Coordinates of C-alpha atoms and ligand atoms in Angstrom, one line a residue:
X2 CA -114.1 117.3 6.6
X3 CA -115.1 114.6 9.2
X4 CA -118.4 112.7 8.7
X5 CA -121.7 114.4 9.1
X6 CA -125.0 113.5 11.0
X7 CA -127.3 115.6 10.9
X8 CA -130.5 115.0 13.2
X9 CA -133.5 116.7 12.6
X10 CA -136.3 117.0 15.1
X11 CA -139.7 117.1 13.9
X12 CA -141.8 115.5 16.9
X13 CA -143.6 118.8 17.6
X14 CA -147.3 118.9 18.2
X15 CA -147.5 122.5 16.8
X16 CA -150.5 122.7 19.2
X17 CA -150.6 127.0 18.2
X18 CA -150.7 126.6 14.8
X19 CA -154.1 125.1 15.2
X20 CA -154.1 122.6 12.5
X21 CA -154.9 119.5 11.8
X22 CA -151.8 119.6 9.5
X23 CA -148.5 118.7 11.8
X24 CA -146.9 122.2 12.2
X25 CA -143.5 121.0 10.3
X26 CA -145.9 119.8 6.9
X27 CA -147.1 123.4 6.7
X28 CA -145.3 125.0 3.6
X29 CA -142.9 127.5 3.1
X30 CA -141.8 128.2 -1.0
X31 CA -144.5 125.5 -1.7
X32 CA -142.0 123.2 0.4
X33 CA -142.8 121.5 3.9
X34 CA -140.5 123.2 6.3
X35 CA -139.5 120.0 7.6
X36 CA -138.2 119.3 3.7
X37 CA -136.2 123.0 3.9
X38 CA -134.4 121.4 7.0
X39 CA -133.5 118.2 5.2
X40 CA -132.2 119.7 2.3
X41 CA -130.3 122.0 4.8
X42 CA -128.8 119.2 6.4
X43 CA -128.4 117.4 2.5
X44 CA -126.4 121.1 1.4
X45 CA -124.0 120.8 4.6
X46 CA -123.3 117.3 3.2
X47 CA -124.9 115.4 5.7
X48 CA -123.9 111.6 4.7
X49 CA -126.6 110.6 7.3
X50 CA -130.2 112.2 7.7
X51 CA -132.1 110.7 10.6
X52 CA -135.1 112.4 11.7
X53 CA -137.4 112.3 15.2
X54 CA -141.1 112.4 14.0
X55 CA -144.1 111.8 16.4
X56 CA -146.3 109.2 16.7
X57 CA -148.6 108.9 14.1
X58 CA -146.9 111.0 11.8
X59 CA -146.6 109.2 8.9
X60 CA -146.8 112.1 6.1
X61 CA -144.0 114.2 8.2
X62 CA -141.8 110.8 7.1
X63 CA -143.0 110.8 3.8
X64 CA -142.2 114.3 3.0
X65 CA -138.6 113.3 4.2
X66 CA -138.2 111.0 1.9
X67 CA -139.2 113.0 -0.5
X68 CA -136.5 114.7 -0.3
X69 CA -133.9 112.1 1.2
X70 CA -135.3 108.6 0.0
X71 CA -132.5 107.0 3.0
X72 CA -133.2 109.7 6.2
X73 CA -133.7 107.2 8.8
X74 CA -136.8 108.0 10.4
X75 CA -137.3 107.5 14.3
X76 CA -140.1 107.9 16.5
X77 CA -140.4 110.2 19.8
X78 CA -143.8 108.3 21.0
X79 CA -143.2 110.2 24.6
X80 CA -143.1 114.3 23.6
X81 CA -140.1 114.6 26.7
X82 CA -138.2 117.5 25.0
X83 CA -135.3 117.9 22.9
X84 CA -132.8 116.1 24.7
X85 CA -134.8 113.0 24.8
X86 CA -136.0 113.3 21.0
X87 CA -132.0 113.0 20.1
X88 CA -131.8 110.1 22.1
X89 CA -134.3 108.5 19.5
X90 CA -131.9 109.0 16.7
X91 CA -128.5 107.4 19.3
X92 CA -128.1 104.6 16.8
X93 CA -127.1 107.6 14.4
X94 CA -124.7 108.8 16.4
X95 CA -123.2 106.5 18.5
X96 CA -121.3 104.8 16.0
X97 CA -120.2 108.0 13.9
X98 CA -117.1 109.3 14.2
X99 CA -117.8 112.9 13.1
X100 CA -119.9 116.0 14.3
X101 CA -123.5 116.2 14.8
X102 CA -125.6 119.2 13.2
X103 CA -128.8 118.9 15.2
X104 CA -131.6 121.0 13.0
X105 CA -135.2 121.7 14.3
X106 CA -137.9 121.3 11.5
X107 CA -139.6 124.1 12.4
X108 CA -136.7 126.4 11.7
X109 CA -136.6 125.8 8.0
X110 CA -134.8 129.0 6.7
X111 CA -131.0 128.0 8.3
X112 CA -128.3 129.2 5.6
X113 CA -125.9 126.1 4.3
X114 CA -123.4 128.7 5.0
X115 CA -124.4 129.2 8.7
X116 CA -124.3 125.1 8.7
X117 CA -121.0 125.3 7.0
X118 CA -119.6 128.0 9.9
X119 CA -120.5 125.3 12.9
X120 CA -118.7 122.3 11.0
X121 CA -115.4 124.9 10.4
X122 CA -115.9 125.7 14.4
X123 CA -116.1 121.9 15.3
X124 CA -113.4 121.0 12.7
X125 CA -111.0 123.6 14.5
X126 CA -111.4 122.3 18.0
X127 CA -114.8 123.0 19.2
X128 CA -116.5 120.2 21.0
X129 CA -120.5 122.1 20.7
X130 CA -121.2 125.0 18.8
X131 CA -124.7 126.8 19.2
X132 CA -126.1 129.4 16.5
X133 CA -127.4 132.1 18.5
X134 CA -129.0 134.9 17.2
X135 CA -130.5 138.3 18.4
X136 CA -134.5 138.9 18.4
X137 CA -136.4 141.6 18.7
X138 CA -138.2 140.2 21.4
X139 CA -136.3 137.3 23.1
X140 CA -139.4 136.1 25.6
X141 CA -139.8 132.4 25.3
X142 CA -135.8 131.7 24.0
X143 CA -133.1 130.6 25.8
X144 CA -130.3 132.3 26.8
X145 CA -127.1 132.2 26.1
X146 CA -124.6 132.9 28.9
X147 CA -121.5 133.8 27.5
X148 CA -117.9 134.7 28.0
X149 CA -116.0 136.4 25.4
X150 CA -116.1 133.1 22.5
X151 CA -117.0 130.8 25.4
X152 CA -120.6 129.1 25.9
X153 CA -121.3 128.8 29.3
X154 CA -124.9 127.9 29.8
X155 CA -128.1 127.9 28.1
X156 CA -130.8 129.1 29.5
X157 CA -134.3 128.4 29.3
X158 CA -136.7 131.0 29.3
X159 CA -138.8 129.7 32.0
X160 CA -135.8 129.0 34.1
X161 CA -134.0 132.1 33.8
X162 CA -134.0 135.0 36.6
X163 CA -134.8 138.2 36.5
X164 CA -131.5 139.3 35.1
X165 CA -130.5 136.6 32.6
X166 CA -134.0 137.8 31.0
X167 CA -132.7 140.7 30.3
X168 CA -129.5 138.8 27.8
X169 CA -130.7 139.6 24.0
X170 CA -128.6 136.7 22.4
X171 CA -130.5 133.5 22.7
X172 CA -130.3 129.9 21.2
X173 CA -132.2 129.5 17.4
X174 CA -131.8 125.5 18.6
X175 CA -129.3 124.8 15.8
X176 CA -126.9 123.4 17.3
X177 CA -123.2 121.3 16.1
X178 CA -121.6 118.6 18.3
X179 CA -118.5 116.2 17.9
X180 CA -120.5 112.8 17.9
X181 CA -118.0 111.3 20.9
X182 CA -119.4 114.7 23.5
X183 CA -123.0 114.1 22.2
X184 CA -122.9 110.5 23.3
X185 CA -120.8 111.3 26.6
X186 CA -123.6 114.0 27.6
X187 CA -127.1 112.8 26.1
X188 CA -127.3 110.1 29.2
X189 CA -127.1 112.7 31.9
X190 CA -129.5 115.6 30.9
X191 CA -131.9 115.7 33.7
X192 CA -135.3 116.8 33.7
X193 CA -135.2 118.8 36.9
X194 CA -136.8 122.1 35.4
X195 CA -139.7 124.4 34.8
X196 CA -141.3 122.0 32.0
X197 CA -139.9 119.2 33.5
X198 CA -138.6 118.3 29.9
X199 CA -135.2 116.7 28.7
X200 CA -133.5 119.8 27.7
X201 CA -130.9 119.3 25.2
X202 CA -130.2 122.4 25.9
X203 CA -128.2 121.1 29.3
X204 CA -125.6 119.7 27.4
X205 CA -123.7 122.8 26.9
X206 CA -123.1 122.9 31.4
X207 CA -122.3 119.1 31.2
X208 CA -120.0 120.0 28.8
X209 CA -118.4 122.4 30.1
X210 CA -117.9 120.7 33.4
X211 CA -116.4 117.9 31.4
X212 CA -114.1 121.0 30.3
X213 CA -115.2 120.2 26.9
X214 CA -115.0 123.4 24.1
X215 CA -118.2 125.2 24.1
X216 CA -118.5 127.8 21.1
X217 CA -121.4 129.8 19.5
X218 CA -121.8 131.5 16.3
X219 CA -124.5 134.5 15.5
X220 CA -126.4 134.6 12.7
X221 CA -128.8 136.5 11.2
X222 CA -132.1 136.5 13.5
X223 CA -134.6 136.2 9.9
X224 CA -132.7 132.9 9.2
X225 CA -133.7 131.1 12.4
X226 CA -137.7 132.3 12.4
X227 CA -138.9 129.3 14.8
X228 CA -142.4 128.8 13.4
X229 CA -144.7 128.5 16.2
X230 CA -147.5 129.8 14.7
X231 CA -149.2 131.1 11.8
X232 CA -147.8 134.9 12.1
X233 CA -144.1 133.0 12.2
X234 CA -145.5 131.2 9.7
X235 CA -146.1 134.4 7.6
X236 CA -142.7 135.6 8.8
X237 CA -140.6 133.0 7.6
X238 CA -142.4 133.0 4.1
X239 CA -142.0 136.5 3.7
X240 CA -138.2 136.1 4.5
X241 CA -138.0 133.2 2.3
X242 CA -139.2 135.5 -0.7
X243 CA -136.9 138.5 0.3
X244 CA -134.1 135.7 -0.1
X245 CA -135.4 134.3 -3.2
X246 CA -136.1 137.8 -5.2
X247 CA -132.6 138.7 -4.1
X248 CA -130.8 135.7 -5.8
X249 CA -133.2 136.1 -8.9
X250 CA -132.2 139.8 -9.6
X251 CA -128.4 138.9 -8.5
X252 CA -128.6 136.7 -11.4
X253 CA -130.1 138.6 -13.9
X254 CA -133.5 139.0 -13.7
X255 CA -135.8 142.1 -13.7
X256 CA -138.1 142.3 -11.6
X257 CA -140.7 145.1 -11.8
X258 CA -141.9 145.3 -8.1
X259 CA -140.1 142.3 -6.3
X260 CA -141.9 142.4 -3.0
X261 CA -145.2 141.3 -5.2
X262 CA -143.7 138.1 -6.9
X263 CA -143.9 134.7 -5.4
X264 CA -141.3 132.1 -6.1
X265 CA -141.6 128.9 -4.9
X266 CA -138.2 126.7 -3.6
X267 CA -137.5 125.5 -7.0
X268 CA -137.9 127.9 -9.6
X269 CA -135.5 128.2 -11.9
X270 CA -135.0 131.5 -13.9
X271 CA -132.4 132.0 -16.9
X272 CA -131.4 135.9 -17.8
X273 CA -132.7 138.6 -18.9
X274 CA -136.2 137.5 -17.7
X275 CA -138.5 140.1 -17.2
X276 CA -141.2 139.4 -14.4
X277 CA -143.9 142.8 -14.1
X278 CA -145.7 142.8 -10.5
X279 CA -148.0 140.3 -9.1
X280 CA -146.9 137.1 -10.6
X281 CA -147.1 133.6 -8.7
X282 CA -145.1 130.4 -9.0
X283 CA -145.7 127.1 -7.8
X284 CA -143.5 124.2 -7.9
X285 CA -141.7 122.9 -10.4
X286 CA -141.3 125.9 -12.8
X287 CA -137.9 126.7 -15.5
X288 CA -137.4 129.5 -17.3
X289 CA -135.5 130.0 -20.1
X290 CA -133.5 132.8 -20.9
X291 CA -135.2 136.6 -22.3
X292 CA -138.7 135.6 -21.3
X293 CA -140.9 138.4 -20.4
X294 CA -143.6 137.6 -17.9
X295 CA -146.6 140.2 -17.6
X296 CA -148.5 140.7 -14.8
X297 CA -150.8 138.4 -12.8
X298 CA -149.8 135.3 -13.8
X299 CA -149.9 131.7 -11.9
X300 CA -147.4 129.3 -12.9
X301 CA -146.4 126.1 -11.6
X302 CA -145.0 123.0 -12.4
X303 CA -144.4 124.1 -16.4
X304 CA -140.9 124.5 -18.3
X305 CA -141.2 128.0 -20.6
X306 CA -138.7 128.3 -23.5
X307 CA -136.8 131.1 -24.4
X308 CA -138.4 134.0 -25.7
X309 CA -141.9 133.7 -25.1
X310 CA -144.0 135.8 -23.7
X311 CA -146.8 135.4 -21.3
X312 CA -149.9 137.0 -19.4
X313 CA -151.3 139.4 -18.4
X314 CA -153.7 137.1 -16.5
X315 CA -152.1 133.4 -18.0
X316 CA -152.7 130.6 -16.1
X317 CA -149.8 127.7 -16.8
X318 CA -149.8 124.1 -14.9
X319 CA -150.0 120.7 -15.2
X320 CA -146.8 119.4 -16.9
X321 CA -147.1 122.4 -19.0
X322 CA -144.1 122.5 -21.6
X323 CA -143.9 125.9 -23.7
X324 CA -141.4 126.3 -26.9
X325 CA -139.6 129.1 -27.8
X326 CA -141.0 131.9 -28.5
X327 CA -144.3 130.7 -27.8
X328 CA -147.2 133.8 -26.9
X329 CA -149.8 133.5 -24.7
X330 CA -151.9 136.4 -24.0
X331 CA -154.3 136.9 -21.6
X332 CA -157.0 134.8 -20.0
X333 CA -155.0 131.8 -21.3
X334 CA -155.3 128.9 -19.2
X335 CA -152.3 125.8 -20.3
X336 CA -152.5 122.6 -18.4
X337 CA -150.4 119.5 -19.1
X338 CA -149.9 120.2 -22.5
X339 CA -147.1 120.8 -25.2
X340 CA -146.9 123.8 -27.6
X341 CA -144.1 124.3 -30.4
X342 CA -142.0 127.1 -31.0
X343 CA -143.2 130.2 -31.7
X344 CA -147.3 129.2 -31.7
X345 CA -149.4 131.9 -30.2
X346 CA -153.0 132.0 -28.1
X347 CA -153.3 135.5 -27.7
X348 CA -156.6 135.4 -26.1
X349 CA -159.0 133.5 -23.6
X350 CA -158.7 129.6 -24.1
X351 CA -158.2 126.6 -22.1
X352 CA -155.8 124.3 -23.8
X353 CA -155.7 121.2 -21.6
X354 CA -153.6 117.7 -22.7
X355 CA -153.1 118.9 -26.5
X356 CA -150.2 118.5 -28.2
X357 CA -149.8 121.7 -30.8
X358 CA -147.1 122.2 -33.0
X359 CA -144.9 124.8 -34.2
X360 CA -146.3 128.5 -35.4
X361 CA -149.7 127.5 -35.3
X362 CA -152.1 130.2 -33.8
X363 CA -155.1 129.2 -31.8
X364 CA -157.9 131.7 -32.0
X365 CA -159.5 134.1 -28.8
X366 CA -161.6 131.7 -27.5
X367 CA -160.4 128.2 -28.4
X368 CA -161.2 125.7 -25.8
X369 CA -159.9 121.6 -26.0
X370 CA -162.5 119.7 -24.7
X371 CA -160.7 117.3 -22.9
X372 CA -162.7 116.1 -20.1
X373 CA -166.6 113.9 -20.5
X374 CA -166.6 113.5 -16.7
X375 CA -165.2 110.4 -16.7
X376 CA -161.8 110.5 -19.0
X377 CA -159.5 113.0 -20.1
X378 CA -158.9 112.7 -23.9
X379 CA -155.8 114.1 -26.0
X380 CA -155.9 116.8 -28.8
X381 CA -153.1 117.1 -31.6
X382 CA -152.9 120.4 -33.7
X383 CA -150.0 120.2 -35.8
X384 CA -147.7 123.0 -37.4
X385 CA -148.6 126.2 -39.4
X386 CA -152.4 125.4 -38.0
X387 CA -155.0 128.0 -37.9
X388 CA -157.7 127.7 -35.1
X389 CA -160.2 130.0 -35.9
X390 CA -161.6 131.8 -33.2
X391 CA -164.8 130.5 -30.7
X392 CA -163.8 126.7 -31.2
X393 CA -164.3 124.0 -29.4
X394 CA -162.2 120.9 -30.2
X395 CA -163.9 118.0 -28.3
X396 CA -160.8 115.2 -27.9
X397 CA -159.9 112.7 -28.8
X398 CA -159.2 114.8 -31.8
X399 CA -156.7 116.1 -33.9
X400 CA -156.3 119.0 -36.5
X401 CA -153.5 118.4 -39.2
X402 CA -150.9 120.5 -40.3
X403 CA -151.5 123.7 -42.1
X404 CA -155.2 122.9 -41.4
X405 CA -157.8 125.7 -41.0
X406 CA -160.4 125.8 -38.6
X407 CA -163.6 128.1 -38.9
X408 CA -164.3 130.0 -36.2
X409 CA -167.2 128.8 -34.1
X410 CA -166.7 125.4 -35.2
X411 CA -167.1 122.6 -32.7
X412 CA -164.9 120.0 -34.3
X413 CA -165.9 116.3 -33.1
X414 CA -163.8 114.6 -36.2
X415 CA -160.0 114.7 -36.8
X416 CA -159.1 117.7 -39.8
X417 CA -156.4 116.1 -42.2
X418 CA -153.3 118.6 -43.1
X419 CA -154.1 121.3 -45.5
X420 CA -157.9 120.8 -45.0
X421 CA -160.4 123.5 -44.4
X422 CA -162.9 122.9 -41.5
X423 CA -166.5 124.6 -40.7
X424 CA -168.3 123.0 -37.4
X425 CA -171.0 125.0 -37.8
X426 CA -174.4 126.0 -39.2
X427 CA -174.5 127.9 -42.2
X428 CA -175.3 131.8 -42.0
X429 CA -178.8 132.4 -44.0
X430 CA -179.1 136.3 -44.6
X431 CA -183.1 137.2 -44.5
X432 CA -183.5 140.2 -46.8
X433 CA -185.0 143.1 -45.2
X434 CA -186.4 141.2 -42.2
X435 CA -185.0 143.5 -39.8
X436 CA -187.8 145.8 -39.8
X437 CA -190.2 143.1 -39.1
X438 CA -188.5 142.0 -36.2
X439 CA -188.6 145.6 -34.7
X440 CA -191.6 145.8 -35.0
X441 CA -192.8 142.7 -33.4
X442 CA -191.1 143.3 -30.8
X443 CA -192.7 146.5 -30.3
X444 CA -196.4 144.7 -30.3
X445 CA -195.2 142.0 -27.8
X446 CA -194.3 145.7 -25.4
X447 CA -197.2 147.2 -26.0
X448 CA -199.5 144.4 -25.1
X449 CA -197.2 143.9 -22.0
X450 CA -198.1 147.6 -21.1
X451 CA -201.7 147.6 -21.3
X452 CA -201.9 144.4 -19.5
X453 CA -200.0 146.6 -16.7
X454 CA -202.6 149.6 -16.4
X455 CA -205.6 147.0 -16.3
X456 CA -204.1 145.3 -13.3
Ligands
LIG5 C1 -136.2 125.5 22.0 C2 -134.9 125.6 22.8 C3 -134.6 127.1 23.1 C4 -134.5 127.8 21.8 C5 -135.8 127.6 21.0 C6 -135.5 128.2 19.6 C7 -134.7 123.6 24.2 C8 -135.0 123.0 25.6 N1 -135.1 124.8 24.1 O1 -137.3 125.9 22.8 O2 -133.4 127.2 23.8 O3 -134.4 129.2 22.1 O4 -136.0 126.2 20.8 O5 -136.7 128.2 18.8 O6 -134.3 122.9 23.3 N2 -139.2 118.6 19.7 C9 -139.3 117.2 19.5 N3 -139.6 116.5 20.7 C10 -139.8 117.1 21.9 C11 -139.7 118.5 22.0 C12 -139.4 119.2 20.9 O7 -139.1 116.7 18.5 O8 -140.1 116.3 22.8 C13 -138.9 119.4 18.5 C14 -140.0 120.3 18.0 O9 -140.7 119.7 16.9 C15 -139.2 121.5 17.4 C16 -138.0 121.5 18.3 O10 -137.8 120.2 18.8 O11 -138.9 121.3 16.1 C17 -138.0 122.6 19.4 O12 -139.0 122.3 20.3 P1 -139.9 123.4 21.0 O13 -140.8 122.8 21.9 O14 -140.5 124.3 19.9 O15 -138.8 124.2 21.8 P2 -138.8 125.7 22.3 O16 -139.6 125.8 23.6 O17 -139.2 126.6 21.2
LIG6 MG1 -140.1 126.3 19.2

């Protein structure tokens, strides 16, 4: 395979997503869609990345490098269209001897494989090959003007006549050139046209007169979504998650109701991982193999080991690292904390940078209290532990091995292993004062009520 540029163009000013976000930061699978196109460009095995941002748009290069720590980033300070934003990249093509993928960043959901189909096309002869695709309502695309494999024309929307309106197959803007035609035509695009833009879109006619090899591919149309605005927006997400539920239950995992579980671009499932309906993951989540995951959970950046079970209703974040085997029940929330095989919090808690060993069980209703408003303060519960329910363990603190905690304690000092702890006040039982209090309480209504009739 011959060298690969790939230029990305992310100058947009996204005016219809009405943002104060730059349209290609706005996320799909928790992942700037500008990012999708990178690693697009990265799975084609682009050896070069250089990306057209506008001015001012410093977090569009940052979440580049994110992803690509050596994209070259160049700026489009002049919005003149998409043949003059590739001109901002020439110094990373001009030189190569390769093809050119150009990729819009507002187009994030483009299949390596439909990237791989245009370098096989150019690799074969082709000197441009366009991915063209078939929408249910074409208004606003261009056109492509074809005859039989040939690319004659493109065909802007607000150029086109009457009857080249009426073509169906129009341009998704993904585009692949031999770097030697996209030098030889990016001088002479004109922008003697409706917008009175650079259209890159003219270099398919230049070519052509140049008698160059013009090709186009189709692909599938929910692949190229263009996000303009925030229904595309919706559009492409939704896609995205059809995609991502497909691969998960190709590769062995059950999923209850699949069109109600969220994925986010990196999860990572093993097998045999049961997922029940309504469950949400954010970035950075792996999951080992035969987990079961019960409704309405929210997971993100956490690693859950094999085995365990979680939810209904858990929440799991922070740097989260579960065991195997590990239980967590409902109303659980776990942030940036570690928890050993096979320990269990079957019921409301909030265990936030603790460190807890192996099968230890924390009681309904044990909270860490990690935070004094200022710091954020470790708690250690070792193995074998027993947290008895209704506890609050204020960190720094640590409970030892074996250790039992009373429930309702609120343990300020650290529990050696094997110890026995009560952080509370002792129970007093008042023989036969029960009565007694009834009936008080009775006086205190009946004064209450005759203060009523007076008034
Ligand atoms: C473009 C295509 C059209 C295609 C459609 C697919 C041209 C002339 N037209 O139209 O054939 O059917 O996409 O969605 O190419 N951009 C810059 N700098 C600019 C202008 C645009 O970086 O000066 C970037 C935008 O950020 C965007 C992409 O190029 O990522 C496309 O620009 P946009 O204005 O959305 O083009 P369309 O009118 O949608
Ligand atoms: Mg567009």
């Amino acid at each position: 395979m011959a060298d690969l540029v790939s230029i990305i163009l992310a100058a947009g000013e996204g005016t219809r997503m009405r943002s104060a976000t730059p349209k290609v930061l706005h996320p799909v699978g928790g992942l700037p869609m500008v990012a999708h196109a990178v690693r697009a460009a990265l799975s084609a095995g682009a050896g070069r990345i250089a990306v057209v941002v506008g001015p001012g748009h410093e977090a569009v290069s940052a979440a580049v490098t994110a992803v690509a720590a050596d994209a070259a980033i160049f700026t489009q300070t002049e919005r003149l269209g998409t043949g003059h934003a590739v001109k901002q990249a020439r110094v990373a093509f001009e030189s190569a001897t390769g093809n050119v993928i150009v990729l819009y960043a507002d187009t994030p959901l483009v299949s390596p494989a439909t990237v791989a189909t245009i370098v096989a096309k150019l690799d074969a002869g082709a000197d441009i090959v366009v991915v063209g695709f078939e929408p249910a309502d074409p208004t606003g695309y261009g056109r492509l003007l074809t005859d039989g494999e040939r690319l004659l024309a493109i065909r802007e929307h607000k150029d086109a006549t009457d009857a080249e309106r009426t073509i169906g197959l129009v341009n998704s803007g993904i585009m692949g050139f031999k770097s030697a035609t996209l030098a030889s035509v990016i001088d002479r695009i004109g922008n003697a046209n409706a917008k009175g833009e650079f259209y890159l879109t003219d270099a398919i006619e230049l070519a052509n007169a140049d008698k160059r090899r013009v090709e186009y591919t189709i692909a599938d149309a929910g692949e190229v979504i263009g996000v303009d605005d925030r229904r595309k927006l919706a559009q492409a997400e939704m896609q995205f998650q059809e995609l991502r539920r497909d691969d998960f239950m190709t590769a062995g995992v059950t999923l209850r109701d699949p069109s109600t579980v969220h994925f986010s671009y990196d999860t990572a499932i093993g097998r045999d991982v049961t997922i029940w309906p309504n469950v949400v993951f954010g970035p950075g989540v792996r999951i080992a193999d035969n987990v079961e995951i019960r409704s309405f959970c929210d997971i993100e950046d956490a690693r859950i080991g094999q085995g365990a079970t979680i939810g209904p209703f858990a929440r799991i974040r922070g740097g989260a690292d579960l065991g195997a085997d590990v239980h967590l029940g409902n109303f659980v929330e776990v942030k940036k904390s570690t928890i050993g095989a096979g320990t269990k919090a079957g019921h409301l808690s909030y265990l936030g940078d603790a460190t807890i060993g192996e099968k230890t069980n924390i009681g309904a209703g044990t909270i860490t209290c990690n935070y004094d408003g200022v710091n954020k303060d470790q708690t250690v519960i070792g193995s074998n532990a027993f947290i008895g329910s209704n506890s609050s363990l204020v960190a720094p603190v640590s409970v030892g091995d074996g250790a039992y905690v009373a429930s309702g304690s609120v343990i300020t000092d650290d529990v050696p292993a094997d110890a026995l702890a009560f952080g509370r006040a002792r129970q007093e039982n008042k023989a036969g004062y029960a009565p007694k209090l009834k009936e008080k309480a009775l006086a205190k209504q009946a004064l209450k009520q005759a203060a009523k009739g007076k008034s």
